[in-house]
PDB file of C-alpha atoms in Angstrom:
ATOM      1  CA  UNK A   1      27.000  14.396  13.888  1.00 31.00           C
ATOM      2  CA  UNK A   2      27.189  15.208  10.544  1.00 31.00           C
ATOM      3  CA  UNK A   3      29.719  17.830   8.821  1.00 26.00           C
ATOM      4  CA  UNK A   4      28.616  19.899   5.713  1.00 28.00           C
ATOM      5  CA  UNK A   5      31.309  22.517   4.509  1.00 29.00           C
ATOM      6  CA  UNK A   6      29.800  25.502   6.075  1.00 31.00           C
ATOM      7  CA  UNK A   7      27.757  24.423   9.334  1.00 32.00           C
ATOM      8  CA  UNK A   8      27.660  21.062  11.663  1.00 31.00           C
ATOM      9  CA  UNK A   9      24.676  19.656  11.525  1.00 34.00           C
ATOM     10  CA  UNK A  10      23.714  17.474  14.130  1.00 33.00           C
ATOM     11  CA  UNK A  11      21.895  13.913  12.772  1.00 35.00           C
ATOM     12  CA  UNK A  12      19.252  12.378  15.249  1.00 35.00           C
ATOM     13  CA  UNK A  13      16.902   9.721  15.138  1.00 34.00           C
ATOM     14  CA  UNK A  14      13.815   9.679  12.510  1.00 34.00           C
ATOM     15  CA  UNK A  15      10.212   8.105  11.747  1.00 33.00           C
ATOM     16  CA  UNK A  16       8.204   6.352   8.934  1.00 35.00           C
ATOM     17  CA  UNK A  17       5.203   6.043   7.349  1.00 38.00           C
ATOM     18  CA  UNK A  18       3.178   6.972   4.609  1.00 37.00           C
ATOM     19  CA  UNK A  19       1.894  10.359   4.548  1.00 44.00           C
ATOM     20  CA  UNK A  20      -1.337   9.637   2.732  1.00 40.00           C
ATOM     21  CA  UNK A  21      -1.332   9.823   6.589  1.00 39.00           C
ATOM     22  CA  UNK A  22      -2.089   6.766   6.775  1.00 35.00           C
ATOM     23  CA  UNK A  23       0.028   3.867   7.132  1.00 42.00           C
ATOM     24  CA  UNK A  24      -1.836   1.466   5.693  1.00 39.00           C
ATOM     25  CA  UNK A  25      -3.366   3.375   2.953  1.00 37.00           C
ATOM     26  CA  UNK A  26      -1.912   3.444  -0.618  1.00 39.00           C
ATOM     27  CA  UNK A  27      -1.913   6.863  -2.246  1.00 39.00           C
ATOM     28  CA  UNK A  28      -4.103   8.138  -4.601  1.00 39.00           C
ATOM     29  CA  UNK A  29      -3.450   8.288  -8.092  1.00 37.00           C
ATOM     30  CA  UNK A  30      -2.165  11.287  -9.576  1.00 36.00           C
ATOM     31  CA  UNK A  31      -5.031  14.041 -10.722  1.00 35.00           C
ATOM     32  CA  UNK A  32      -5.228  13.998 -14.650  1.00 33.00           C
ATOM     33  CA  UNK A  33      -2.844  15.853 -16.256  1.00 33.00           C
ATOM     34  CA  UNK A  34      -0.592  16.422 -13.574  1.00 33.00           C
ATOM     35  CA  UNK A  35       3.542  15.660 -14.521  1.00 33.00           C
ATOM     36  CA  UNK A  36       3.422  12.549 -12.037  1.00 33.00           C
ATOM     37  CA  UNK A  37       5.925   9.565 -13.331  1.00 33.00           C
ATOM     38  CA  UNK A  38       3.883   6.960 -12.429  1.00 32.00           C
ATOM     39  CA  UNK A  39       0.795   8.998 -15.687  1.00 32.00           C
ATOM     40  CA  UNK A  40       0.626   7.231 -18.704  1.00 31.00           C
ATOM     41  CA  UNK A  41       1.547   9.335 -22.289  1.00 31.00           C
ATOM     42  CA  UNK A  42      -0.029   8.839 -25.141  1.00 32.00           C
ATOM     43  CA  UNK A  43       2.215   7.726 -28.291  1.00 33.00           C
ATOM     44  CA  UNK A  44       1.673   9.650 -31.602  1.00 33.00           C
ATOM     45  CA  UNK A  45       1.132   7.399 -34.740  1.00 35.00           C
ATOM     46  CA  UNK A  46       1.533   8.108 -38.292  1.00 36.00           C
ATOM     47  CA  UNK A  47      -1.372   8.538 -40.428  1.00 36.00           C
ATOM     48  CA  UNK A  48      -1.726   6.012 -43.218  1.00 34.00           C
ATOM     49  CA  UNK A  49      -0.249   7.498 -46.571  1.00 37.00           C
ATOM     50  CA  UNK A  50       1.129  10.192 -44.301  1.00 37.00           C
ATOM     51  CA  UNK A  51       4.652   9.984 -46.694  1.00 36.00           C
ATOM     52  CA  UNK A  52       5.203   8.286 -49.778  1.00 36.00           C
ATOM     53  CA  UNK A  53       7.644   5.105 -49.452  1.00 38.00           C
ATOM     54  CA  UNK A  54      10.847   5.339 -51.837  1.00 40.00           C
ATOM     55  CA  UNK A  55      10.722   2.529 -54.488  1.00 39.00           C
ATOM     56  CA  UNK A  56      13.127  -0.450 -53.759  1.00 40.00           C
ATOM     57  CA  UNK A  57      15.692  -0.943 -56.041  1.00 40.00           C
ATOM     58  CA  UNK A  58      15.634  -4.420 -57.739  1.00 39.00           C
ATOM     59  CA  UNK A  59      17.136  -6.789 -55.657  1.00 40.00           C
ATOM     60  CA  UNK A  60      17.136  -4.315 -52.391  1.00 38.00           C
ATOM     61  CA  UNK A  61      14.057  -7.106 -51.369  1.00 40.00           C
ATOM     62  CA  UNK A  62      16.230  -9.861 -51.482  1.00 38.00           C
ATOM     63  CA  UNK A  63      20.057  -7.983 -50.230  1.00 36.00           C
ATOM     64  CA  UNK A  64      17.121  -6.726 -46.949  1.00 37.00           C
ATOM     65  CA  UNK A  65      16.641 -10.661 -46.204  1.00 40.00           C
ATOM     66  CA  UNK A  66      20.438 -11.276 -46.342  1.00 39.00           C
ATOM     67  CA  UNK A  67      20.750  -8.483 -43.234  1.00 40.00           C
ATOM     68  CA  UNK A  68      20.353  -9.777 -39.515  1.00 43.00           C
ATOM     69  CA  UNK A  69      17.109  -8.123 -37.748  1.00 43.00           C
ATOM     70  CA  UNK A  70      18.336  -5.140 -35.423  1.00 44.00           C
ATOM     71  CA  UNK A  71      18.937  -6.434 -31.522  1.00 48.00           C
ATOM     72  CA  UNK A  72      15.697  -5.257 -29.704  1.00 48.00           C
ATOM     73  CA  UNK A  73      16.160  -2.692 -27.819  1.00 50.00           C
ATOM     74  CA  UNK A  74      16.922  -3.386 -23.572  1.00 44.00           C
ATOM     75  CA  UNK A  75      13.710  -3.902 -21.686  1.00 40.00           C
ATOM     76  CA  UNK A  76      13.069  -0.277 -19.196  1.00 43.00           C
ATOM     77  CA  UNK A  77      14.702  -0.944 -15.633  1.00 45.00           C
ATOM     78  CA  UNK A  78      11.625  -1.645 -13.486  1.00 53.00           C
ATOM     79  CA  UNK A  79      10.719   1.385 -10.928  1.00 66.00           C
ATOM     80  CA  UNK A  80      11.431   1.286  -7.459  1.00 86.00           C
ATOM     81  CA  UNK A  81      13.959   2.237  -5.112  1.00 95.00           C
ATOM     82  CA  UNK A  82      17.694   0.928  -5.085  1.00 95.00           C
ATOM     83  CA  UNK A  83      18.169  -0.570  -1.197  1.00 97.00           C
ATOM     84  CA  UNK A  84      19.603   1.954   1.135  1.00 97.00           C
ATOM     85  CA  UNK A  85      23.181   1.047   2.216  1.00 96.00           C
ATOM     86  CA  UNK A  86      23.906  -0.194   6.165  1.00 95.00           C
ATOM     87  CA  UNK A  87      26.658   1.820   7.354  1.00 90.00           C
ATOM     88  CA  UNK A  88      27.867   0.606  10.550  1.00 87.00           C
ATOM     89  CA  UNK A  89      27.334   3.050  13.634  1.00 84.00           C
ATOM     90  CA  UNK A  90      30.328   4.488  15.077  1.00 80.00           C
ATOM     91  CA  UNK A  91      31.565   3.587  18.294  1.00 73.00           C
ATOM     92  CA  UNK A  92      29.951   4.753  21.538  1.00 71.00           C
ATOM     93  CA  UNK A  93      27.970   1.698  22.920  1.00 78.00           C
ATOM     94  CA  UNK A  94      28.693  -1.577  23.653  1.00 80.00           C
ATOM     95  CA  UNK A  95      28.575  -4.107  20.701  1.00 79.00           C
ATOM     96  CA  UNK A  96      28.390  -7.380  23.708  1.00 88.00           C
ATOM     97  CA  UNK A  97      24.973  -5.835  24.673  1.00 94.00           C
ATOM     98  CA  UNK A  98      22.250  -6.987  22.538  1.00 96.00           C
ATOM     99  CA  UNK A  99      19.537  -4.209  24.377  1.00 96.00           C
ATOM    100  CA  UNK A 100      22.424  -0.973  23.597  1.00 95.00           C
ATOM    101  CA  UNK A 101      23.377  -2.865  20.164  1.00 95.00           C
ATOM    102  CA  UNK A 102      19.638  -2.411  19.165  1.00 97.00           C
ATOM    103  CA  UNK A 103      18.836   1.030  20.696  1.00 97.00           C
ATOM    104  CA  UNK A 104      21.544   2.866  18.621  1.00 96.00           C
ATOM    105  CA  UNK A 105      20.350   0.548  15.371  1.00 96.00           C
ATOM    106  CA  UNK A 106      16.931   1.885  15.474  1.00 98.00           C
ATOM    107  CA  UNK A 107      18.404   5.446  16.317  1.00 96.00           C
ATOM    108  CA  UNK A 108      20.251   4.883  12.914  1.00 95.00           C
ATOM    109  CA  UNK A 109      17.264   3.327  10.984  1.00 97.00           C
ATOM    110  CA  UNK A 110      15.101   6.261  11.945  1.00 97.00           C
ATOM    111  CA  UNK A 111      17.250   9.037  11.441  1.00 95.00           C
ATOM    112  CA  UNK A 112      17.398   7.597   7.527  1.00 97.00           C
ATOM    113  CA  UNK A 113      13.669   7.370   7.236  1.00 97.00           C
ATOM    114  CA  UNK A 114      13.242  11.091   8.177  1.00 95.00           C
ATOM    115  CA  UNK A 115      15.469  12.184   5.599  1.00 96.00           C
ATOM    116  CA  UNK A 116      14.865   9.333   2.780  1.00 98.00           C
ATOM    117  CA  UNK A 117      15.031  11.334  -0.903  1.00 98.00           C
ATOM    118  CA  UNK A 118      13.790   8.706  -2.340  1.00 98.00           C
ATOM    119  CA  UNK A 119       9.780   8.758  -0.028  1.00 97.00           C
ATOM    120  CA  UNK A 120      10.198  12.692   0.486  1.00 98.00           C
ATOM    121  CA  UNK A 121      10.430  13.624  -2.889  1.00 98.00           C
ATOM    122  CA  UNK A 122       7.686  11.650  -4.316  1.00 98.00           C
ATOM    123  CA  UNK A 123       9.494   9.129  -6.215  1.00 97.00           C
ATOM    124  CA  UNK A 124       7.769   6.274  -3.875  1.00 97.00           C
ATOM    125  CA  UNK A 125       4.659   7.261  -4.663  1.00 96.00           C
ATOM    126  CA  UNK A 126       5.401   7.650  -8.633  1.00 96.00           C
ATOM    127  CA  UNK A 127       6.831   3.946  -8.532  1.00 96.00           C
ATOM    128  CA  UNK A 128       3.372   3.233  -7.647  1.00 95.00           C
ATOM    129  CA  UNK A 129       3.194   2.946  -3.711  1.00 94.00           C
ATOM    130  CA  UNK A 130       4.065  -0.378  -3.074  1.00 95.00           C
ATOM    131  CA  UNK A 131       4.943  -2.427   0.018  1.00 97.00           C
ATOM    132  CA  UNK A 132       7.372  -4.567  -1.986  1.00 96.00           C
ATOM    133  CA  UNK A 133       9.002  -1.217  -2.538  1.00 97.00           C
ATOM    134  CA  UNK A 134       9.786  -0.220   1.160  1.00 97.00           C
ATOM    135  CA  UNK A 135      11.124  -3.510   1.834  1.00 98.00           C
ATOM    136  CA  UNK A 136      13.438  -3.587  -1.438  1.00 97.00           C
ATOM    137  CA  UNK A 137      14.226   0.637   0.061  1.00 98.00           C
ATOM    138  CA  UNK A 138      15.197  -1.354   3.621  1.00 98.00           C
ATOM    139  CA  UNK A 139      16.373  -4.767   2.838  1.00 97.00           C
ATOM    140  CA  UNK A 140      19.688  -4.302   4.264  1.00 97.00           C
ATOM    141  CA  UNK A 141      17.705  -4.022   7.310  1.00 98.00           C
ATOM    142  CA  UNK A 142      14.759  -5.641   7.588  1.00 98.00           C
ATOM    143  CA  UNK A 143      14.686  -9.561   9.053  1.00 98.00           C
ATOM    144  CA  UNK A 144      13.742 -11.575   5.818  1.00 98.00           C
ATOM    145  CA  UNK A 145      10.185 -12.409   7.111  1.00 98.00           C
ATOM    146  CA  UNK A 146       9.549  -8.693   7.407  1.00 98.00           C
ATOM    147  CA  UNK A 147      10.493  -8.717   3.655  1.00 98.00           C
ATOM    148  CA  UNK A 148       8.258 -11.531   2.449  1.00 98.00           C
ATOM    149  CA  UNK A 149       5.367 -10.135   4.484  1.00 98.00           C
ATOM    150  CA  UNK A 150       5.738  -6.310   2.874  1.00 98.00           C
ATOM    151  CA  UNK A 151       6.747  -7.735  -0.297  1.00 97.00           C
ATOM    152  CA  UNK A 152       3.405 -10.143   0.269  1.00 97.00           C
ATOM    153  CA  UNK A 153       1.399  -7.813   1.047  1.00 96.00           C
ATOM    154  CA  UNK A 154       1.252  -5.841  -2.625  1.00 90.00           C
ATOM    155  CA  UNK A 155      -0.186  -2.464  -2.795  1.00 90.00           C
ATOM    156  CA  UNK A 156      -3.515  -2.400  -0.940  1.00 87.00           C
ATOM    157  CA  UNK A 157      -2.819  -4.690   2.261  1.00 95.00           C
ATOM    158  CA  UNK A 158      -3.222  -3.612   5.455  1.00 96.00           C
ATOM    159  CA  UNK A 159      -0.039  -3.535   7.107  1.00 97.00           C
ATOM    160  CA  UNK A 160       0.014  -1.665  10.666  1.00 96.00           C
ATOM    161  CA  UNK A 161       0.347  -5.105  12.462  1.00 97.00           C
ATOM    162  CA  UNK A 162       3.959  -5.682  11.016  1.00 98.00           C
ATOM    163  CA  UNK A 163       4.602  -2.157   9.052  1.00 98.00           C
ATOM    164  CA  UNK A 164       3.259   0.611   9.720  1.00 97.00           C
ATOM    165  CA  UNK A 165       4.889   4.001   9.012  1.00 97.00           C
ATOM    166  CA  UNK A 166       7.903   2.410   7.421  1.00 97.00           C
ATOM    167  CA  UNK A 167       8.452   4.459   5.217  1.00 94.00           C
ATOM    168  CA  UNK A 168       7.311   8.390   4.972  1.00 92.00           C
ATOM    169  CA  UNK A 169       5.672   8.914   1.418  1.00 93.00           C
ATOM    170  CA  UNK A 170       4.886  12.333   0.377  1.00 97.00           C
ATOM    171  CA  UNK A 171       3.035  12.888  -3.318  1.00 98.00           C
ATOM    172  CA  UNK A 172       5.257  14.359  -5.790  1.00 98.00           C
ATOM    173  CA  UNK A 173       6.072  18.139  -5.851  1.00 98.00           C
ATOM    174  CA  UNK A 174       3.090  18.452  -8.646  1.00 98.00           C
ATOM    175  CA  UNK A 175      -0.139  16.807  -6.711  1.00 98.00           C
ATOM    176  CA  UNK A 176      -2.973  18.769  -5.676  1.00 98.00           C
ATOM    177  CA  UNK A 177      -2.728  17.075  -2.295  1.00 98.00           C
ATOM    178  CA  UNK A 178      -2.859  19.855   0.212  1.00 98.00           C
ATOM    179  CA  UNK A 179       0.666  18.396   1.925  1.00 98.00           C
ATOM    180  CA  UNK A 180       3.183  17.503  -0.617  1.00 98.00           C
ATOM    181  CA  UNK A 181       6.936  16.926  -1.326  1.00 98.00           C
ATOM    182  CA  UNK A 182       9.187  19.967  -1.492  1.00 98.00           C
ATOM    183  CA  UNK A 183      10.029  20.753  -5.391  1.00 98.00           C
ATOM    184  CA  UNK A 184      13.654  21.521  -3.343  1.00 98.00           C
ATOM    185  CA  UNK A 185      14.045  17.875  -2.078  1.00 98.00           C
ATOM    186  CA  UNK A 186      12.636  16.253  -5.372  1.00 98.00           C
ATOM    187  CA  UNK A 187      15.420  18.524  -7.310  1.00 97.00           C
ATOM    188  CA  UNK A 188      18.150  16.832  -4.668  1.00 97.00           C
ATOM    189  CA  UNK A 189      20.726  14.547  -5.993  1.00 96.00           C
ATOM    190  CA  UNK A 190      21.494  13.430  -2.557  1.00 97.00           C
ATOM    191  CA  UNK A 191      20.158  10.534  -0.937  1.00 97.00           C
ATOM    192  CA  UNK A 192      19.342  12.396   2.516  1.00 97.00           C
ATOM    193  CA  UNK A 193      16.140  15.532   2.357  1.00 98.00           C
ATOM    194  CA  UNK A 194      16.262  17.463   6.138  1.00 98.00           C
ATOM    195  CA  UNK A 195      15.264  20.324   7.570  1.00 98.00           C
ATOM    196  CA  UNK A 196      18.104  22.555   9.832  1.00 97.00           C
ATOM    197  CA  UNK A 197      17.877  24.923  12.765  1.00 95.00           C
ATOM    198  CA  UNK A 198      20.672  27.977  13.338  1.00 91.00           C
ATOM    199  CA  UNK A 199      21.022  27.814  17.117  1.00 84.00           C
ATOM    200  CA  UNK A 200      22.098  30.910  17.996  1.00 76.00           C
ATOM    201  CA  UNK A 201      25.870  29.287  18.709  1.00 70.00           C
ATOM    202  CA  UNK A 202      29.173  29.614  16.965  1.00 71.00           C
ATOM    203  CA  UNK A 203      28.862  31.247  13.696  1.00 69.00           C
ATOM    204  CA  UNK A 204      27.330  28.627  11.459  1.00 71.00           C
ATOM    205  CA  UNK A 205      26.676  25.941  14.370  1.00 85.00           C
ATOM    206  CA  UNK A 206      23.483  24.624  12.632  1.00 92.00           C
ATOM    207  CA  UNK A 207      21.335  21.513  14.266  1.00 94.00           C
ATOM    208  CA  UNK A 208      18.254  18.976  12.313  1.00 95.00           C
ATOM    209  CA  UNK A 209      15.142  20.050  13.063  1.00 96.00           C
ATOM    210  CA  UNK A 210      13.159  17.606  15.424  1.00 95.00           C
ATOM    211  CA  UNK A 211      14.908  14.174  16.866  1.00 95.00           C
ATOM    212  CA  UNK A 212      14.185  11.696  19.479  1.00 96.00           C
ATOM    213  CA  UNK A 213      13.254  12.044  23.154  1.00 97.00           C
ATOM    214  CA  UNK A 214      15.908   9.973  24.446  1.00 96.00           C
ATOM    215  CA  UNK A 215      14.582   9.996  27.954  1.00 97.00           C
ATOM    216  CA  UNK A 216      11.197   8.127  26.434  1.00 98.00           C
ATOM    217  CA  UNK A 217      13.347   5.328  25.527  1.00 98.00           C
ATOM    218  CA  UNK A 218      12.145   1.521  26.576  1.00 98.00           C
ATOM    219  CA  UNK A 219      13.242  -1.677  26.191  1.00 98.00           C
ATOM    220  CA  UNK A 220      11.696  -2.934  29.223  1.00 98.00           C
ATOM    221  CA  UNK A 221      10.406  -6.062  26.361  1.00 98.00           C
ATOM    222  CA  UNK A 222      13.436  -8.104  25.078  1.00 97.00           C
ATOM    223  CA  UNK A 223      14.303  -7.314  21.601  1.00 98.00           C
ATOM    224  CA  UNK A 224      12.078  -4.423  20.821  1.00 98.00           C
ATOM    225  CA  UNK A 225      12.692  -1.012  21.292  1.00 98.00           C
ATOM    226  CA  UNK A 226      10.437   2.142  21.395  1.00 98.00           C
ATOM    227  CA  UNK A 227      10.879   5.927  21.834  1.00 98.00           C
ATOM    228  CA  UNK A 228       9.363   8.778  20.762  1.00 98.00           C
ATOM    229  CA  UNK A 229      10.861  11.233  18.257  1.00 98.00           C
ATOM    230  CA  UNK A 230       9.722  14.642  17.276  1.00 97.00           C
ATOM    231  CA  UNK A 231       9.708  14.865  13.326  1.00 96.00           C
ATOM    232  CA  UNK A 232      10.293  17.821  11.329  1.00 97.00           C
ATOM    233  CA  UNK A 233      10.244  17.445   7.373  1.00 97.00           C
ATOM    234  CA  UNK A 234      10.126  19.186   4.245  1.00 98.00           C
ATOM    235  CA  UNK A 235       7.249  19.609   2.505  1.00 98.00           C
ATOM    236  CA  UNK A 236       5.494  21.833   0.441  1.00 98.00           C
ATOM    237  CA  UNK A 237       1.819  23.109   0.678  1.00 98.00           C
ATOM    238  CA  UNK A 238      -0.750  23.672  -1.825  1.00 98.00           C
ATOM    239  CA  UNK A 239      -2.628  25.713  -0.203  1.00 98.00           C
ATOM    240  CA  UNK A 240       0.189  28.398   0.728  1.00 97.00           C
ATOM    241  CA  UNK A 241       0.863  29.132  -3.581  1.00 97.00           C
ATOM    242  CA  UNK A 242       2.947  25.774  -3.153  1.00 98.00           C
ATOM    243  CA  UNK A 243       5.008  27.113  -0.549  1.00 98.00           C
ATOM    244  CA  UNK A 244       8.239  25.712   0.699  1.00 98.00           C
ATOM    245  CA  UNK A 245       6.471  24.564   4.287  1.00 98.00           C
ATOM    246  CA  UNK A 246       7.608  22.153   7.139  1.00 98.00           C
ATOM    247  CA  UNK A 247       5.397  19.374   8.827  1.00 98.00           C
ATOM    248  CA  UNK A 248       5.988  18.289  12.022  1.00 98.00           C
ATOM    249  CA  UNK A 249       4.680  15.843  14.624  1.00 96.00           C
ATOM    250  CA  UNK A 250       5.474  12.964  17.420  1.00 96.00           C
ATOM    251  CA  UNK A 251       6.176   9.748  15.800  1.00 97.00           C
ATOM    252  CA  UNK A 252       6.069   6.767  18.380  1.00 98.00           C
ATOM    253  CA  UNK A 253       8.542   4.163  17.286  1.00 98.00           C
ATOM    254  CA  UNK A 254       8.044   1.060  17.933  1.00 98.00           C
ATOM    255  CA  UNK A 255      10.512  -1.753  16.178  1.00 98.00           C
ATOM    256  CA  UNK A 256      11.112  -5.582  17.014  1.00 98.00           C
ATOM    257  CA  UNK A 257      14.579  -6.797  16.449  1.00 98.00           C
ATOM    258  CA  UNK A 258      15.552 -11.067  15.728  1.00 98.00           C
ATOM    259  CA  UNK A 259      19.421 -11.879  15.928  1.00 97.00           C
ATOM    260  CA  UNK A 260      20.909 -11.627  11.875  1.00 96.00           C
ATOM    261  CA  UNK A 261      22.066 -15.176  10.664  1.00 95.00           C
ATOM    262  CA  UNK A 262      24.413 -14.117   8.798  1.00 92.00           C
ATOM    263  CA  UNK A 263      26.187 -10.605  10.219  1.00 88.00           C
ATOM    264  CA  UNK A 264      29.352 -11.357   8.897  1.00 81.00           C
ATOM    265  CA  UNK A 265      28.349 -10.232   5.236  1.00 85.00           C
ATOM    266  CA  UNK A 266      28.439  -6.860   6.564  1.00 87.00           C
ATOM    267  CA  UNK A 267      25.110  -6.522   7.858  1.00 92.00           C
ATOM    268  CA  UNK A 268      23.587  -5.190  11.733  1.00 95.00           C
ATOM    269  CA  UNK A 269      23.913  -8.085  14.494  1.00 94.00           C
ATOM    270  CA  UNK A 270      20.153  -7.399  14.632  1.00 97.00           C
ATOM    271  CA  UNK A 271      17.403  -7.617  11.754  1.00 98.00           C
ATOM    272  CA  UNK A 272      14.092  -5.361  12.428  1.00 98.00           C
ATOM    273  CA  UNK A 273      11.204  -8.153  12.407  1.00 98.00           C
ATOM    274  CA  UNK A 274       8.743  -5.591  12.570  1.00 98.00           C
ATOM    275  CA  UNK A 275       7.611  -1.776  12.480  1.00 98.00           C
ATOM    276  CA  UNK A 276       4.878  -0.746  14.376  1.00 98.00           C
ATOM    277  CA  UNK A 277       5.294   2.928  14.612  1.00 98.00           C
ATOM    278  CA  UNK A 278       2.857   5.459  14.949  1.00 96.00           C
ATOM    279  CA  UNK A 279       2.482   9.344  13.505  1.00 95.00           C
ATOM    280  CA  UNK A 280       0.335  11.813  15.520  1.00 94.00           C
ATOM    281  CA  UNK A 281      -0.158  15.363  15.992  1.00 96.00           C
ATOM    282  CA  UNK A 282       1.028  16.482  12.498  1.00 97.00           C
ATOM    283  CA  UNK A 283       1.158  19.831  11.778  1.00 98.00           C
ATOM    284  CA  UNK A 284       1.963  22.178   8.664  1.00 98.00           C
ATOM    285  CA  UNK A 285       3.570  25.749   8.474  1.00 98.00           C
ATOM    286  CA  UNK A 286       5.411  27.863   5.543  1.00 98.00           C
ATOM    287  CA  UNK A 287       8.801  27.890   6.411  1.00 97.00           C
ATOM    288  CA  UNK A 288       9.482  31.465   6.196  1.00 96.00           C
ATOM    289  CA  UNK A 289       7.567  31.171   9.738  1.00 97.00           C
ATOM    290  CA  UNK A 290      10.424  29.991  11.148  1.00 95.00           C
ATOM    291  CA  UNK A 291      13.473  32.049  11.426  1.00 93.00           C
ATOM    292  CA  UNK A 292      16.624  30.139  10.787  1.00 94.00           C
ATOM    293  CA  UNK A 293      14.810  27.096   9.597  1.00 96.00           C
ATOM    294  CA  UNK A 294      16.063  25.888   6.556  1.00 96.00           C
ATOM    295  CA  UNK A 295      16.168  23.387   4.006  1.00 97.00           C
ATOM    296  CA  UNK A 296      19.712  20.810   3.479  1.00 97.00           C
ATOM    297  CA  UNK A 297      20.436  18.019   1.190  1.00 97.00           C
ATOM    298  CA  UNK A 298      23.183  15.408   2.051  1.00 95.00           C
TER     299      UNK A 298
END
């Protein structure tokens, strides 16, 4: 559950991919002229003889040579996403059972890639859509051959045999895409984008939108685990005068788990190997549609 000041919200599980919809598909670039971060500017230059050049003072040639050159200036951070933090689940299950120990871990890793900022806003595809960038967003999950194979795999790989739909990567607020990221969520300063229902309870009782079908859950194959959650996200839609809108549709996870050699430097017990989800059925609305449907930041 998670408490905001006014209203409980309650958190559920999530989904991923990338909502070129397709999960192994890197976006487009961005139209021409559009306000993406990942368009190049053009730099203005000075016309020759533009302004006339003082006259040196005798001896200001040789006093200039005596003065160190000015430190360079720092190199620009390289784009991409910092890694989102592990944060232990809470109680509830039994830490002794490997199977229970992985259900609520990819309860908690999907329920952060429905409400990433940092794929719902845009910013993913901006940095340039890369693979090396989900598994830099998820290294403090992801086993470290999962890493080396997204990080492998570039830009334009194919990755639905190890990663597909890890990560949910919406255009930018300004793309002409008709399904794009909420102007709302790429304004947030918060790390978590959702969408939240009233439900008609105690006065400001407030629950996300979507979450997991608990009873689909099976781990009938050791060390994998697979459910199917109903996603509801922000978006906006270009088509509807860039309306605030909500997509929604039945994301099949589907994540492999290997033991972590090294939990005790605060990581899970259990490392996702690999992400084989799946994202069907999506649909879009304005979400004025909805009554009580609203957007929250966290």
């Amino acid at each position: 559950m998670v408490v905001f000041p006014t209203r409980r919200v309650v958190a559920a599980a999530a989904i991923a991919g990338a909502l070129s919809l397709s999960a192994c598909t890197a976006p487009a670039a961005p139209p021409a002229g559009s306000s993406s971060a990942a368009s190049s500017t053009e730099a203005a230059s000075s016309s020759p003889g533009s302004a006339s050049e003082p006259a040196s003072a005798p001896g200001s040639e040789a006093a200039s040579e005596a003065v160190s050159e000015p430190a360079s200036e720092p190199a620009p951070a390289a784009a991409g996403p910092e890694p989102v933090p592990y944060n232990p689940p809470q109680g509830g299950f039994d830490v002794s059972d490997p199977a229970a120990t992985q259900a609520v871990l990819a309860q908690n890793f999907i329920a952060e890639l429905v409400t990433n900022q940092y794929s719902l806003s845009g910013q993913w595809v901006a940095d340039g859509g890369s693979h090396a960038a989900t598994a830099r967003l998820w290294e403090n999950r992801l086993s470290d051959n999962l890493k080396a194979k997204l990080t492998a795999a570039g830009k334009d790989a194919d990755v639905s045999a190890f990663g597909a739909w890890a990560v949910i990567a919406l255009p930018g607020p300004d793309s002409t895409e008709a399904v794009k990221a909420s102007p709302t969520c790429a304004a947030a300063v918060e790390p978590h984008c959702l969408l939240i229902q009233e439900t008609g309870g105690e006065e400001g009782s407030m629950t996300q939108a979507g979450g997991p079908r608990l009873e689909t859950m099976d781990q009938s194959v050791p060390n994998r685990v697979a459910f199917t959650y109903d996603v509801s996200i922000p978006v906006s839609l270009t088509g509807k005068g860039n309306a605030e809108g909500v997509m929604k549709g039945v994301l099949k996870v589907d994540l492999s788990y290997v033991p972590n050699p090294n939990p005790a430097a605060g990581g899970p017990a259990f490392l996702i190997d690999s992400i084989k989800n799946e994202l069907t059925g999506t649909t879009t609305d304005v979400l004025a549609n909805t009554p009580g449907l609203m957007f929250e930041s966290y």
